[in-house]
Structures are given as structure tokens and as C-alpha cells.
Amino acid sequence: MSRYIADAIRQEVAVRAGFRCEYCQIHQDDAFYPFQIDHIVSRKHGGQTLLDNLALACFPCNVNKSSDVGTILLPQQIFIRLFNPRLDSWNEHFSVESGRLYAKTTIGEATIKVLKMNEIERIIERS
């Protein structure tokens, strides 16, 4: 399968997301780097280039997420999947105050951890 994503699909993903990163919610006008199209379930794990598996992502969220679909949270040492913008409600898993993201659930906690959402530069960028 080709890695190419048609411009029309990219535009549809961006419009659906309100031109915000579907993971950290920064608006693309406030981000330093251009936004990217993320495969929620990566091609490596069998994800396809279909609208239901694509999300608009800022550069840091996309790079840090990479092909990950979850992580091990300590001290529980259990696998927790990452936030899925097509299945989950952002407000159910996260809250934001002064640019800092707070987890409301273990899915939120796992996503903040893996995507490194609260590094100081990212907090400043979202503020």
C-alpha cells in the first residue's frame, strides 16, 4: 500500500479536527511546525490509510507517538492503550489548564506519558 495520502483526504482530516491536533488540541495556527496526518493504528500494526484511522497531529505528538498504540503504566505494570480520537472523547480523558494537560483516566495518563505532552516547550506553545 502506498504511503501517499491524497490532498483531499488530508483536508478532510484537518477540517474534521477543526485544524487542531487531535491529541494535544493545539491549533495549527499556534504551532511552530506544520501538522501531519497520523495513522492512529500504524501501518506497522496493520492500520490502513482510511479516514477512520487518520488523525490530525502536531509534529511533536506525531513524532513521539510514532507507531505506539499503548504503554505500560507503573506501578500497576499493566498495558494501557493510547487515546484514539476516533473512539474516545478528548474531554473524558484530559483537561487543560494554562497549557498543561491533566489526565482524567489511565488512557489520558498513558497518552500524556508517551506523547510527552507536558514538556515545558509544549506547555508554553499551548499557553
PDB file of C-alpha atoms in Angstrom:
ATOM      1  CA  MET A   1       0.000   0.000   0.000  1.00  0.00           C
ATOM      2  CA  SER A   2       1.292   3.459  -0.879  1.00  0.00           C
ATOM      3  CA  ARG A   3       2.387   5.864   1.849  1.00  0.00           C
ATOM      4  CA  TYR A   4       0.832   8.721  -0.137  1.00  0.00           C
ATOM      5  CA  ILE A   5      -2.234  10.385   1.366  1.00  0.00           C
ATOM      6  CA  ALA A   6      -4.234  12.426  -1.144  1.00  0.00           C
ATOM      7  CA  ASP A   7      -4.621  16.160  -0.519  1.00  0.00           C
ATOM      8  CA  ALA A   8      -8.421  15.806  -0.408  1.00  0.00           C
ATOM      9  CA  ILE A   9      -8.154  13.252   2.420  1.00  0.00           C
ATOM     10  CA  ARG A  10      -5.633  15.447   4.277  1.00  0.00           C
ATOM     11  CA  GLN A  11      -8.033  18.383   4.017  1.00  0.00           C
ATOM     12  CA  GLU A  12     -10.983  16.299   5.211  1.00  0.00           C
ATOM     13  CA  VAL A  13      -8.987  15.112   8.248  1.00  0.00           C
ATOM     14  CA  ALA A  14      -7.938  18.701   9.059  1.00  0.00           C
ATOM     15  CA  VAL A  15     -11.469  20.091   8.734  1.00  0.00           C
ATOM     16  CA  ARG A  16     -12.915  17.264  10.847  1.00  0.00           C
ATOM     17  CA  ALA A  17     -10.350  18.076  13.567  1.00  0.00           C
ATOM     18  CA  GLY A  18     -11.116  21.793  13.475  1.00  0.00           C
ATOM     19  CA  PHE A  19      -7.472  22.347  12.491  1.00  0.00           C
ATOM     20  CA  ARG A  20      -6.408  21.211  15.989  1.00  0.00           C
ATOM     21  CA  CYS A  21      -4.064  18.417  16.953  1.00  0.00           C
ATOM     22  CA  GLU A  22      -6.415  15.623  17.917  1.00  0.00           C
ATOM     23  CA  TYR A  23      -4.070  14.585  20.734  1.00  0.00           C
ATOM     24  CA  CYS A  24      -2.981  17.809  22.499  1.00  0.00           C
ATOM     25  CA  GLN A  25      -5.574  20.190  21.000  1.00  0.00           C
ATOM     26  CA  ILE A  26      -3.132  22.913  19.910  1.00  0.00           C
ATOM     27  CA  HIS A  27      -4.454  24.816  16.880  1.00  0.00           C
ATOM     28  CA  GLN A  28      -2.291  24.563  13.781  1.00  0.00           C
ATOM     29  CA  ASP A  29      -2.033  28.377  13.622  1.00  0.00           C
ATOM     30  CA  ASP A  30      -0.302  28.310  17.040  1.00  0.00           C
ATOM     31  CA  ALA A  31       2.170  25.539  16.223  1.00  0.00           C
ATOM     32  CA  PHE A  32       5.717  26.093  15.012  1.00  0.00           C
ATOM     33  CA  TYR A  33       5.807  23.114  12.612  1.00  0.00           C
ATOM     34  CA  PRO A  34       3.197  22.097  10.025  1.00  0.00           C
ATOM     35  CA  PHE A  35       0.686  19.473  11.157  1.00  0.00           C
ATOM     36  CA  GLN A  36       0.870  15.903   9.933  1.00  0.00           C
ATOM     37  CA  ILE A  37      -1.585  13.108   9.274  1.00  0.00           C
ATOM     38  CA  ASP A  38      -1.205  10.320  11.840  1.00  0.00           C
ATOM     39  CA  HIS A  39      -2.210   6.715  11.361  1.00  0.00           C
ATOM     40  CA  ILE A  40      -3.913   6.070  14.724  1.00  0.00           C
ATOM     41  CA  VAL A  41      -3.092   2.386  14.370  1.00  0.00           C
ATOM     42  CA  SER A  42       0.161   2.499  12.454  1.00  0.00           C
ATOM     43  CA  ARG A  43       0.673   0.718   9.194  1.00  0.00           C
ATOM     44  CA  LYS A  44       3.261  -1.379  11.059  1.00  0.00           C
ATOM     45  CA  HIS A  45       0.424  -2.787  13.185  1.00  0.00           C
ATOM     46  CA  GLY A  46      -1.940  -3.308  10.252  1.00  0.00           C
ATOM     47  CA  GLY A  47      -3.632   0.102  10.275  1.00  0.00           C
ATOM     48  CA  GLN A  48      -4.906   1.306   6.932  1.00  0.00           C
ATOM     49  CA  THR A  49      -4.994   4.697   5.259  1.00  0.00           C
ATOM     50  CA  LEU A  50      -8.715   5.190   5.822  1.00  0.00           C
ATOM     51  CA  LEU A  51     -10.475   8.206   7.335  1.00  0.00           C
ATOM     52  CA  ASP A  52     -11.442   6.192  10.428  1.00  0.00           C
ATOM     53  CA  ASN A  53      -7.755   5.516  11.109  1.00  0.00           C
ATOM     54  CA  LEU A  54      -6.371   9.001  10.412  1.00  0.00           C
ATOM     55  CA  ALA A  55      -5.942  11.893  12.821  1.00  0.00           C
ATOM     56  CA  LEU A  56      -4.551  15.402  12.533  1.00  0.00           C
ATOM     57  CA  ALA A  57      -1.453  15.644  14.714  1.00  0.00           C
ATOM     58  CA  CYS A  58       1.057  18.323  15.568  1.00  0.00           C
ATOM     59  CA  PHE A  59       4.666  17.422  14.825  1.00  0.00           C
ATOM     60  CA  PRO A  60       5.660  16.637  18.463  1.00  0.00           C
ATOM     61  CA  CYS A  61       2.608  14.428  19.107  1.00  0.00           C
ATOM     62  CA  ASN A  62       3.102  12.527  15.856  1.00  0.00           C
ATOM     63  CA  VAL A  63       6.843  12.024  16.345  1.00  0.00           C
ATOM     64  CA  ASN A  64       6.503  10.954  19.987  1.00  0.00           C
ATOM     65  CA  LYS A  65       3.559   8.640  19.278  1.00  0.00           C
ATOM     66  CA  SER A  66       5.374   7.038  16.355  1.00  0.00           C
ATOM     67  CA  SER A  67       3.886   3.562  15.871  1.00  0.00           C
ATOM     68  CA  ASP A  68       2.892   3.139  19.536  1.00  0.00           C
ATOM     69  CA  VAL A  69      -0.622   2.029  20.399  1.00  0.00           C
ATOM     70  CA  GLY A  70      -0.139   1.889  24.183  1.00  0.00           C
ATOM     71  CA  THR A  71       2.311   1.707  27.069  1.00  0.00           C
ATOM     72  CA  ILE A  72       2.948   0.071  30.428  1.00  0.00           C
ATOM     73  CA  LEU A  73       1.933   2.267  33.354  1.00  0.00           C
ATOM     74  CA  LEU A  74       3.755   1.908  36.646  1.00  0.00           C
ATOM     75  CA  PRO A  75       3.301   0.827  39.400  1.00  0.00           C
ATOM     76  CA  GLN A  76       0.375  -1.220  38.063  1.00  0.00           C
ATOM     77  CA  GLN A  77       2.562  -2.692  35.291  1.00  0.00           C
ATOM     78  CA  ILE A  78      -0.419  -3.105  33.009  1.00  0.00           C
ATOM     79  CA  PHE A  79      -0.725  -2.276  29.331  1.00  0.00           C
ATOM     80  CA  ILE A  80      -2.900   0.779  28.663  1.00  0.00           C
ATOM     81  CA  ARG A  81      -3.846   1.780  25.138  1.00  0.00           C
ATOM     82  CA  LEU A  82      -3.369   5.329  23.913  1.00  0.00           C
ATOM     83  CA  PHE A  83      -6.155   7.828  23.279  1.00  0.00           C
ATOM     84  CA  ASN A  84      -7.917   7.127  19.984  1.00  0.00           C
ATOM     85  CA  PRO A  85      -9.523  10.260  18.501  1.00  0.00           C
ATOM     86  CA  ARG A  86     -11.990   8.145  16.509  1.00  0.00           C
ATOM     87  CA  LEU A  87     -13.220   6.162  19.535  1.00  0.00           C
ATOM     88  CA  ASP A  88     -12.667   8.410  22.545  1.00  0.00           C
ATOM     89  CA  SER A  89     -13.910  11.780  23.754  1.00  0.00           C
ATOM     90  CA  TRP A  90     -11.000  14.135  24.472  1.00  0.00           C
ATOM     91  CA  ASN A  91     -12.794  15.771  27.418  1.00  0.00           C
ATOM     92  CA  GLU A  92     -13.384  12.378  29.021  1.00  0.00           C
ATOM     93  CA  HIS A  93      -9.646  11.665  29.200  1.00  0.00           C
ATOM     94  CA  PHE A  94      -7.978  15.089  29.540  1.00  0.00           C
ATOM     95  CA  SER A  95      -8.313  18.544  30.959  1.00  0.00           C
ATOM     96  CA  VAL A  96      -6.085  21.535  30.312  1.00  0.00           C
ATOM     97  CA  GLU A  97      -5.108  24.459  32.489  1.00  0.00           C
ATOM     98  CA  SER A  98      -2.598  27.133  31.481  1.00  0.00           C
ATOM     99  CA  GLY A  99      -1.285  24.896  28.711  1.00  0.00           C
ATOM    100  CA  ARG A 100      -0.654  21.876  30.979  1.00  0.00           C
ATOM    101  CA  LEU A 101      -2.624  18.715  30.270  1.00  0.00           C
ATOM    102  CA  TYR A 102      -4.047  16.625  33.097  1.00  0.00           C
ATOM    103  CA  ALA A 103      -5.160  13.016  32.815  1.00  0.00           C
ATOM    104  CA  LYS A 104      -8.652  12.083  33.934  1.00  0.00           C
ATOM    105  CA  THR A 105      -8.170   8.392  33.075  1.00  0.00           C
ATOM    106  CA  THR A 106      -5.391   5.855  32.629  1.00  0.00           C
ATOM    107  CA  ILE A 107      -5.786   6.303  28.859  1.00  0.00           C
ATOM    108  CA  GLY A 108      -5.123  10.020  29.351  1.00  0.00           C
ATOM    109  CA  GLU A 109      -2.157   9.246  31.605  1.00  0.00           C
ATOM    110  CA  ALA A 110      -0.670   6.819  29.083  1.00  0.00           C
ATOM    111  CA  THR A 111      -1.116   9.274  26.217  1.00  0.00           C
ATOM    112  CA  ILE A 112       0.412  12.211  28.109  1.00  0.00           C
ATOM    113  CA  LYS A 113       3.385   9.993  29.004  1.00  0.00           C
ATOM    114  CA  VAL A 114       4.100   8.549  25.547  1.00  0.00           C
ATOM    115  CA  LEU A 115       3.436  11.744  23.584  1.00  0.00           C
ATOM    116  CA  LYS A 116       5.458  13.804  26.123  1.00  0.00           C
ATOM    117  CA  MET A 117       2.639  16.322  26.167  1.00  0.00           C
ATOM    118  CA  ASN A 118       3.791  18.224  29.247  1.00  0.00           C
ATOM    119  CA  GLU A 119       7.367  19.033  28.308  1.00  0.00           C
ATOM    120  CA  ILE A 120       7.926  22.707  29.127  1.00  0.00           C
ATOM    121  CA  GLU A 121       8.226  23.787  25.479  1.00  0.00           C
ATOM    122  CA  ARG A 122       4.907  22.140  24.689  1.00  0.00           C
ATOM    123  CA  ILE A 123       3.154  23.756  27.663  1.00  0.00           C
ATOM    124  CA  ILE A 124       4.450  27.162  26.566  1.00  0.00           C
ATOM    125  CA  GLU A 125       3.360  26.534  22.970  1.00  0.00           C
ATOM    126  CA  ARG A 126      -0.181  25.659  24.134  1.00  0.00           C
ATOM    127  CA  SER A 127      -0.450  28.592  26.581  1.00  0.00           C
TER     128      SER A 127
END
